[in-house]
Every structure is written in structure tokens, then in C-alpha cells.
Amino acid sequence: MHANGIPDENIIVFHYDDIANNQDNKYPGKVINWPEGPDVYHDVPKDYTGNEVTPENFLKVLAGDKELENAGKKVLKSGPDDHVFVFFDDHDLVCFPETYLYASNLTQTLKDMHKNNKYSKLVFYIEACESGSMFYKHLPTDINIYATTASLPDEGSWDMYPDTFLGTSLADLYSERWMEFSEQHDLRTATLQEQFDYTMKMTNMSHCQQYGDLSIAKLPVADFLGYKQTTAPVVYERDVPFESTNNRDSELVMAQKLVDLAEDSVEKQIRSERLAQLVSGRQFVDNHMNAYVNSIQH
């Protein structure tokens, strides 16, 4: 957003902020989202962090809540002539650190925003497993909102760039692809539809979806993300090999990788025990749920 000329006062950031200074982060004070990539944490505003990152605050910010504003917090101050862009990124379901965001609550807030002339057009991207469930049969087509999601309502999304050094993956496939498109095209001419088509093609492990007013997709990306003040777009090369993992299985896959990379028998035994615990826990849940479903089949 900064690179595209959008000022801080027009950006509101929610992030739990538990990565950069996490004891397990081998790059203290930094966050990277592709192998050997740049630090994407420096100078990111901390508008809502930690316990402030809740569904209630998120919806209040969208609604321009006066109580939050009077408390010195940033809220959306958009009006009937403004374009609004919302990006939500999560690892599994549409979760906040302590609880969930429900489709019914989000839909009501979006309807209220339209009724109260809080925007001219609004674009909403969601990266999460089952992300399509937030808009499928929920988002109206007549309130000037266009939304895309990483997956179907009943489908997991996928991560990429597993990093055994950090013990986690660095990015999610859908998010990486729409950002990649934005970095490699002139956003004054590239449309939201072209961005979606690229993202859908490159996110080949899940099924990206579109919802709401699809006519908005004909507009230039720059109308919502701004654009670089240069004669040509800056291209960030990401020509690095990557693996994709279903977000539901990422912890299991990473544990197996760490077993395979163990340098001695003691380390291999410790890591193998951790993997066995994960497998056992998943089997316990599967068996418990299967028994429950079988008990009520009649």
C-alpha cells in the first residue's frame, strides 16, 4: 500500500503481532513471506494488536464506530464517494486469536455500511480455509461489493514455502498470487478480473471464488490498491521452487520434514515422538467424531 502511494491515515491494520519477536523466529524483529525475501514487518502500523484483534473491533472499525474513535483508535471514515479495500488473511477458518468471525455478523455490517453510505464500492479478499462460506448465499449482489476467496465454502486453502529453519510455512498460496500479480503489473490498466483470473490459475490446489457484484471486477486494480508513480511496474522476482500444503495438514507435514532432516539419532527420536503425538491426536479426534456420527445416523 505504501509503495502504491496510499498514506498511513488511509490504512487500518489488524495484526496479532506475535511473529517478529517470537522466541521461535530465527530472524528477530523481522517477518518474511518468501524464501530470502525482504522484511515485510518494518514500518507496518500497529493500529490493533494483541487482545484488540477481535471480531467485534473489526466490525466496529468497518462501521466507523464513534466510541472507538473517541478512544483514539482508527476507524473507517469513508463516505459515499470512496473505494474501500479489505483483506483478511488467516490460517484456518475465519478466525481471530480467541474466537471466530461469523458470516451473518459480517454480512449485516456490510449491509449497514451500504445503507449508511460508507463507500461507493468495496472490495473484500479473504484467505482462509472454507473462506467461501463467508459470502456464499450471504453476500447480496446489489450493495456494490465484490469479494473473492481462496477456497470453496467446504474446502481448505493451501500454504506455500515451508521453511524448516522456522518450522512453518511463509505464505498462503492465494495471497501470494494476488500480491504477486499486483507487483508485476501496471495497476492503472490491469483489472480486478485479470488479477482474479491470474490468482485462480496459479492457485491450483483450491478453487478461488468470486461473489457479490461481479461488474466491479471490470475496474482497474489501482482504484482500490493505488499504483506506483513510475512509468513501469516494479517487478519482484520470486523464481524460487515451492511446495504447497493444505493448511489443515501443515503442522503434520512440517513435523515430518523435521524428522527427515534430523542430524543424529537423539534428535530424530525427539522429533519422531512429536510427529507421533500429532498423528495420535488427529486419529483420536477422527475416531471420536466418527463414533459420534455413527451414534446418531438413525
Coordinates of C-alpha atoms in Angstrom, one line a residue:
M1 CA 0.0 0.0 0.0
H2 CA 2.8 2.4 0.9
A3 CA 4.6 1.6 -2.4
N4 CA 1.3 2.4 -4.2
G5 CA 1.1 5.9 -2.7
I6 CA -1.6 5.2 -0.1
P7 CA -0.9 7.2 3.1
D8 CA -1.0 5.7 6.7
E9 CA -4.1 7.6 7.6
N10 CA -6.0 5.7 4.9
I11 CA -4.7 2.3 6.1
I12 CA -6.0 0.4 9.2
V13 CA -4.0 -2.7 10.2
F14 CA -5.1 -5.5 12.5
H15 CA -2.3 -8.0 13.3
Y16 CA -1.8 -10.0 16.5
D17 CA 1.9 -9.1 16.2
D18 CA 3.2 -12.4 17.6
I19 CA 5.7 -13.2 14.8
A20 CA 8.5 -10.7 14.6
N21 CA 9.6 -11.0 18.2
N22 CA 8.5 -14.6 18.8
Q23 CA 11.2 -16.7 20.5
D24 CA 10.9 -19.3 17.7
N25 CA 11.6 -16.7 15.0
K26 CA 15.2 -17.1 13.8
Y27 CA 15.1 -13.6 12.2
P28 CA 14.4 -11.4 15.3
G29 CA 12.4 -8.3 14.6
K30 CA 11.6 -9.4 11.0
V31 CA 8.9 -11.2 9.1
I32 CA 9.5 -12.6 5.6
N33 CA 6.9 -14.1 3.3
W34 CA 9.0 -15.9 0.7
P35 CA 12.5 -17.5 0.9
E36 CA 15.2 -14.9 1.2
G37 CA 12.6 -12.2 0.7
P38 CA 12.6 -8.8 2.2
D39 CA 11.4 -7.9 5.7
V40 CA 7.7 -7.0 5.4
Y41 CA 7.3 -6.1 9.1
H42 CA 9.3 -2.8 9.3
D43 CA 7.1 0.3 9.5
V44 CA 3.8 -1.6 9.4
P45 CA 1.3 0.4 11.6
K46 CA 0.1 -1.2 14.8
D47 CA -3.4 0.1 14.9
Y48 CA -4.9 -3.0 16.5
T49 CA -2.6 -5.7 18.1
G50 CA -2.8 -8.4 20.7
N51 CA -6.1 -8.5 22.6
E52 CA -7.5 -5.7 20.4
V53 CA -7.7 -8.1 17.5
T54 CA -11.3 -9.3 17.9
P55 CA -14.3 -9.8 15.5
E56 CA -16.1 -7.1 17.5
N57 CA -13.4 -4.5 16.9
F58 CA -13.1 -5.5 13.3
L59 CA -16.8 -4.9 12.6
K60 CA -16.8 -1.7 14.6
V61 CA -13.9 -0.4 12.6
L62 CA -15.7 -1.1 9.3
A63 CA -18.8 0.7 10.7
G64 CA -16.8 3.7 11.8
D65 CA -17.6 3.2 15.5
K66 CA -17.6 6.6 17.3
E67 CA -16.7 5.0 20.7
L68 CA -13.5 3.5 19.3
E69 CA -12.7 6.8 17.5
N70 CA -13.2 8.8 20.7
A71 CA -10.8 6.4 22.4
G72 CA -8.1 7.4 19.9
K73 CA -8.4 4.3 17.7
K74 CA -8.5 4.4 13.9
V75 CA -11.8 3.6 12.3
L76 CA -13.1 3.7 8.7
K77 CA -14.1 7.3 7.9
S78 CA -15.1 6.6 4.3
G79 CA -18.1 8.2 2.6
P80 CA -20.3 7.7 -0.5
D81 CA -17.5 8.7 -2.9
D82 CA -14.8 6.4 -1.5
H83 CA -13.5 3.0 -2.6
V84 CA -12.7 0.6 0.3
F85 CA -10.4 -2.5 0.1
V86 CA -10.4 -5.1 2.8
F87 CA -8.0 -8.1 3.0
F88 CA -8.4 -10.8 5.7
D89 CA -5.7 -13.5 6.0
D90 CA -5.9 -16.4 8.4
H91 CA -4.6 -19.9 8.7
D92 CA -7.7 -22.0 9.3
L93 CA -11.3 -20.8 9.1
V94 CA -12.1 -17.1 9.5
C95 CA -10.6 -16.9 13.0
F96 CA -9.3 -14.2 15.3
P97 CA -6.9 -15.1 18.0
E98 CA -9.6 -16.0 20.5
T99 CA -12.8 -16.6 18.5
Y100 CA -14.4 -16.6 15.1
L101 CA -16.0 -14.1 12.7
Y102 CA -19.4 -15.3 11.6
A103 CA -20.8 -14.7 8.1
S104 CA -24.1 -13.4 9.4
N105 CA -22.4 -10.7 11.5
L106 CA -20.1 -9.7 8.7
T107 CA -23.0 -9.6 6.2
Q108 CA -25.1 -7.4 8.5
T109 CA -22.2 -5.0 8.9
L110 CA -21.7 -4.7 5.2
K111 CA -25.4 -4.1 4.6
D112 CA -25.3 -1.4 7.3
M113 CA -22.3 0.2 5.6
H114 CA -24.1 0.3 2.3
K115 CA -27.2 1.8 3.9
N116 CA -25.1 4.4 5.7
N117 CA -23.2 5.4 2.5
K118 CA -19.9 4.3 3.9
Y119 CA -18.5 3.6 0.4
S120 CA -19.0 3.9 -3.3
K121 CA -17.6 0.4 -4.0
L122 CA -16.0 -2.1 -1.7
V123 CA -13.7 -5.0 -2.5
F124 CA -13.1 -7.8 0.0
Y125 CA -10.5 -10.6 -0.3
I126 CA -10.4 -13.5 2.2
E127 CA -7.6 -16.0 2.6
A128 CA -8.7 -18.9 4.9
C129 CA -9.9 -22.5 4.8
E130 CA -13.6 -22.6 4.0
S131 CA -13.4 -18.8 3.1
G132 CA -16.1 -19.1 0.5
S133 CA -18.6 -19.8 3.3
M134 CA -18.4 -16.2 4.4
F135 CA -20.1 -15.0 1.2
Y136 CA -21.8 -18.0 -0.5
K137 CA -25.6 -17.4 -0.1
H138 CA -24.8 -14.5 2.2
L139 CA -23.4 -11.5 0.2
P140 CA -26.0 -9.6 -1.8
T141 CA -25.3 -8.7 -5.4
D142 CA -26.8 -5.2 -5.2
I143 CA -24.8 -3.4 -2.5
N144 CA -21.7 -2.6 -4.6
I145 CA -19.4 -5.2 -3.0
Y146 CA -17.1 -7.5 -4.9
A147 CA -15.5 -10.3 -3.0
T148 CA -13.0 -13.1 -3.8
T149 CA -11.9 -16.0 -1.6
A150 CA -9.1 -18.6 -1.5
S151 CA -11.4 -21.6 -1.5
L152 CA -14.9 -23.0 -1.7
P153 CA -17.2 -23.0 1.3
D154 CA -16.2 -26.5 2.3
E155 CA -12.6 -26.6 1.1
G156 CA -9.2 -25.9 2.7
S157 CA -6.8 -23.3 1.4
W158 CA -3.1 -24.0 0.9
D159 CA 0.1 -22.6 2.2
M160 CA 3.5 -22.4 0.4
Y161 CA 7.2 -22.0 1.1
P162 CA 7.6 -24.4 4.0
D163 CA 10.7 -23.3 6.0
T164 CA 12.2 -26.0 8.2
F165 CA 14.5 -23.3 9.6
L166 CA 11.5 -21.5 11.1
G167 CA 9.3 -24.6 11.4
T168 CA 6.4 -23.1 9.5
S169 CA 5.3 -22.0 6.0
L170 CA 6.0 -18.4 5.0
A171 CA 2.9 -17.6 2.9
D172 CA -0.5 -18.7 1.7
L173 CA -0.9 -19.6 -2.0
Y174 CA -3.9 -17.3 -2.8
S175 CA -2.5 -14.3 -1.0
E176 CA 0.9 -14.7 -2.5
R177 CA -0.5 -14.9 -6.0
W178 CA -2.8 -11.8 -5.9
M179 CA 0.1 -9.8 -4.4
E180 CA 2.5 -11.2 -7.0
F181 CA 0.2 -10.0 -9.8
S182 CA -0.1 -6.6 -8.2
E183 CA 3.7 -6.2 -8.0
Q184 CA 4.2 -7.3 -11.7
H185 CA 1.5 -5.2 -13.5
D186 CA 0.6 -1.7 -14.1
L187 CA -2.4 -1.4 -11.8
R188 CA -3.8 1.6 -13.7
T189 CA -4.7 -0.7 -16.6
A190 CA -4.9 -4.2 -15.0
T191 CA -8.4 -5.0 -13.8
L192 CA -9.6 -6.8 -10.7
Q193 CA -10.9 -9.6 -13.0
E194 CA -7.5 -10.1 -14.6
Q195 CA -5.9 -10.2 -11.1
F196 CA -8.5 -12.8 -10.1
D197 CA -8.0 -14.9 -13.2
Y198 CA -4.2 -15.0 -12.6
T199 CA -4.7 -15.8 -8.9
M200 CA -7.2 -18.6 -9.7
K201 CA -4.9 -20.1 -12.4
M202 CA -1.9 -20.0 -10.1
T203 CA -3.8 -21.2 -7.0
N204 CA -4.2 -24.6 -8.5
M205 CA -4.7 -26.5 -5.2
S206 CA -8.0 -24.9 -4.2
H207 CA -10.8 -23.2 -6.0
C208 CA -10.8 -19.4 -5.8
Q209 CA -14.3 -17.9 -5.8
Q210 CA -16.0 -14.6 -6.7
Y211 CA -19.1 -13.2 -5.0
G212 CA -21.3 -10.1 -5.0
D213 CA -21.4 -7.5 -7.7
L214 CA -19.1 -9.0 -10.4
S215 CA -19.3 -5.9 -12.6
I216 CA -16.9 -4.2 -10.1
A217 CA -14.2 -6.7 -11.3
K218 CA -14.0 -4.7 -14.6
L219 CA -12.4 -1.8 -12.7
P220 CA -8.7 -1.2 -12.6
V221 CA -6.9 -2.6 -9.5
A222 CA -5.5 0.9 -8.9
D223 CA -8.9 2.1 -7.9
F224 CA -8.6 0.1 -4.7
L225 CA -4.8 -0.6 -4.2
G226 CA -3.3 2.6 -5.6
Y227 CA -0.4 2.4 -8.1
K228 CA 3.3 3.1 -8.2
Q229 CA 4.3 6.5 -9.5
T230 CA 6.6 5.1 -12.1
T231 CA 6.4 4.6 -15.9
A232 CA 6.7 0.8 -15.4
P233 CA 5.8 -1.5 -12.6
V234 CA 8.5 -2.8 -10.3
V235 CA 8.9 -6.5 -10.7
Y236 CA 9.8 -8.6 -7.6
E237 CA 11.3 -11.9 -8.8
R238 CA 10.0 -14.9 -6.9
D239 CA 11.6 -17.5 -9.2
V240 CA 12.1 -20.0 -6.3
P241 CA 10.8 -23.6 -6.0
F242 CA 8.0 -24.0 -3.6
E243 CA 5.7 -26.7 -2.1
S244 CA 2.1 -26.3 -1.2
T245 CA 0.4 -27.9 1.7
N246 CA -3.3 -28.0 2.8
N247 CA -3.4 -25.6 5.7
R248 CA -5.1 -28.3 7.8
D249 CA -2.1 -30.5 7.4
S250 CA 0.7 -28.0 7.5
E251 CA 1.8 -28.8 11.1
L252 CA 1.9 -32.5 10.3
V253 CA 3.9 -32.0 7.1
M254 CA 6.4 -29.8 8.8
A255 CA 6.9 -32.3 11.7
Q256 CA 7.7 -35.0 9.1
K257 CA 10.2 -32.7 7.4
L258 CA 11.9 -32.1 10.7
V259 CA 12.2 -35.8 11.3
D260 CA 13.7 -36.3 7.9
L261 CA 16.2 -33.5 8.5
A262 CA 17.4 -34.7 11.9
E263 CA 21.2 -34.8 12.1
D264 CA 21.5 -37.5 14.8
S265 CA 19.6 -40.4 16.4
V266 CA 18.7 -38.5 19.5
E267 CA 17.2 -35.5 17.6
K268 CA 15.4 -37.9 15.3
Q269 CA 13.9 -39.7 18.2
I270 CA 12.6 -36.5 19.8
R271 CA 11.1 -35.2 16.6
S272 CA 9.6 -38.6 15.8
E273 CA 7.9 -38.6 19.2
R274 CA 6.4 -35.2 18.4
L275 CA 5.2 -36.4 15.0
A276 CA 3.6 -39.5 16.7
Q277 CA 1.8 -37.2 19.1
L278 CA 0.4 -35.2 16.3
V279 CA -0.8 -38.3 14.4
S280 CA -2.2 -39.8 17.5
G281 CA -4.1 -36.7 18.4
R282 CA -5.6 -36.4 14.9
Q283 CA -6.6 -40.1 15.0
F284 CA -8.3 -39.6 18.4
V285 CA -10.4 -36.7 17.0
D286 CA -11.2 -38.7 13.9
N287 CA -12.3 -41.7 15.9
H288 CA -14.3 -39.6 18.3
M289 CA -16.2 -37.8 15.6
N290 CA -16.8 -41.0 13.6
A291 CA -18.2 -42.7 16.7
Y292 CA -20.5 -39.7 17.4
V293 CA -21.8 -39.5 13.8
N294 CA -22.4 -43.3 13.8
S295 CA -24.3 -43.0 17.0
I296 CA -26.8 -40.5 15.5
Q297 CA -27.2 -41.8 12.0
H298 CA -30.7 -43.0 12.6

